[in-house]
Amino acid sequence: MGNLFEGRVAVITGSGQGIGKDLAKYMASEGCKVVTNNRKKGSSMQAHDGKIVKFTPEEEANIKKVIGDADSVAEEIIAAGGEAIPVYANVCVKEDCKKLIDAAVEKWGRIDIIINNAASTWTGNIKDMTLEEWDVNIQSKLDASFYLMHYALPYMVKQHYGRILNVASSAFYGLEGMAAYSAACSGLWAFTKAAAQDLAKDNITVNCYTPLAATRSWFNMLAEYRMEGIPTEAIEAGSPAGMKVTPEYMVPAIAYMASEEFTTTGIMIKVEADGSLAIYSEPQELNPCRKDCLKEGAWTVDELRDVFPNQLLKDITIRKSTLAVTKSEY
């Protein structure tokens, strides 16, 4: 075992399976004491409620690598010589977030690291979205990140140390069929930057990363598309490389961002399972146009008919998320 996190205590939400599972195991192997978490005991091969799909043998083997629950992951960590406790909790619920922080403090006397990994996603056109589906996306990613920080910060401020990682995705660009999830990810980036400034003097860093790996949802998506007659060869060819690799290859980079050595704060980094790393640039103003309205009056419609296409929108491309290949492309 390593010692990158010796003496440190982490809460990693959604660590019963997928990226969170591999991250919890890796951090524990580097000396971290970990609260493992997911909503309920047990785990299914099927990612989406109400949909039963058939997998290829290779897909089934890969899904078995990434599924689990808080108990099974904690047991793996302990069997490998690490320390962990499982806590079943729904991060959409304030009281459950408090329970996660309380468990860490009661067991080990401190909380050093929060990784807001858990999230719910709803896919489908916004025309079909219910109020409940909107709420669960916003609550599980944006609200939950604040809830965990709210309950942990009194301890972190007192000990003058903390590392907080919020997990977004490239959906922050705006992903077709995932409007609520896109909104939550975009909001999370702004929240991260603001919180980082608020907490810098307390030696608490707050950063964001966008992971991409082959998880249960990826393999379920392939199976669903096959059922609908969409060739998965085309899906895989058009999807980002990181989406096709299981998470264990990406977790060292994520873990390093949660270590004492990593002191940068207020940034968002792309971390993908194929080995890709990149930092996202800050938003920039492009093609500035100005009229001195106090002297010349407001823009006229005739002026705007010229300014918009020929100056303001010149050479502008609207970027789409490359998180997934959508059905509309087939």
XYZ file of C-alpha atoms in Angstrom, residues 172-173 189 207-210 257 262 264-271 276-282 319:
25
model
C -22.048 21.242 -19.413
C -21.786 22.283 -23.079
C -18.677 24.387 -12.513
C -12.077 21.580 -7.991
C -14.185 19.931 -10.654
C -13.479 17.172 -13.136
C -15.292 15.569 -16.032
C -6.426 15.969 -7.380
C -2.489 19.213 -5.313
C -4.560 24.362 -7.276
C -8.169 25.388 -6.688
C -11.155 26.504 -8.748
C -10.458 24.631 -11.990
C -12.141 21.947 -14.078
C -10.108 19.122 -15.599
C -11.039 16.447 -18.121
C -9.996 12.996 -16.893
C -6.658 11.764 -21.745
C -6.124 14.778 -19.461
C -6.932 18.411 -20.257
C -7.874 21.591 -18.447
C -10.939 23.528 -19.530
C -10.359 27.174 -20.365
C -12.368 29.935 -18.777
C -19.984 23.474 -29.575
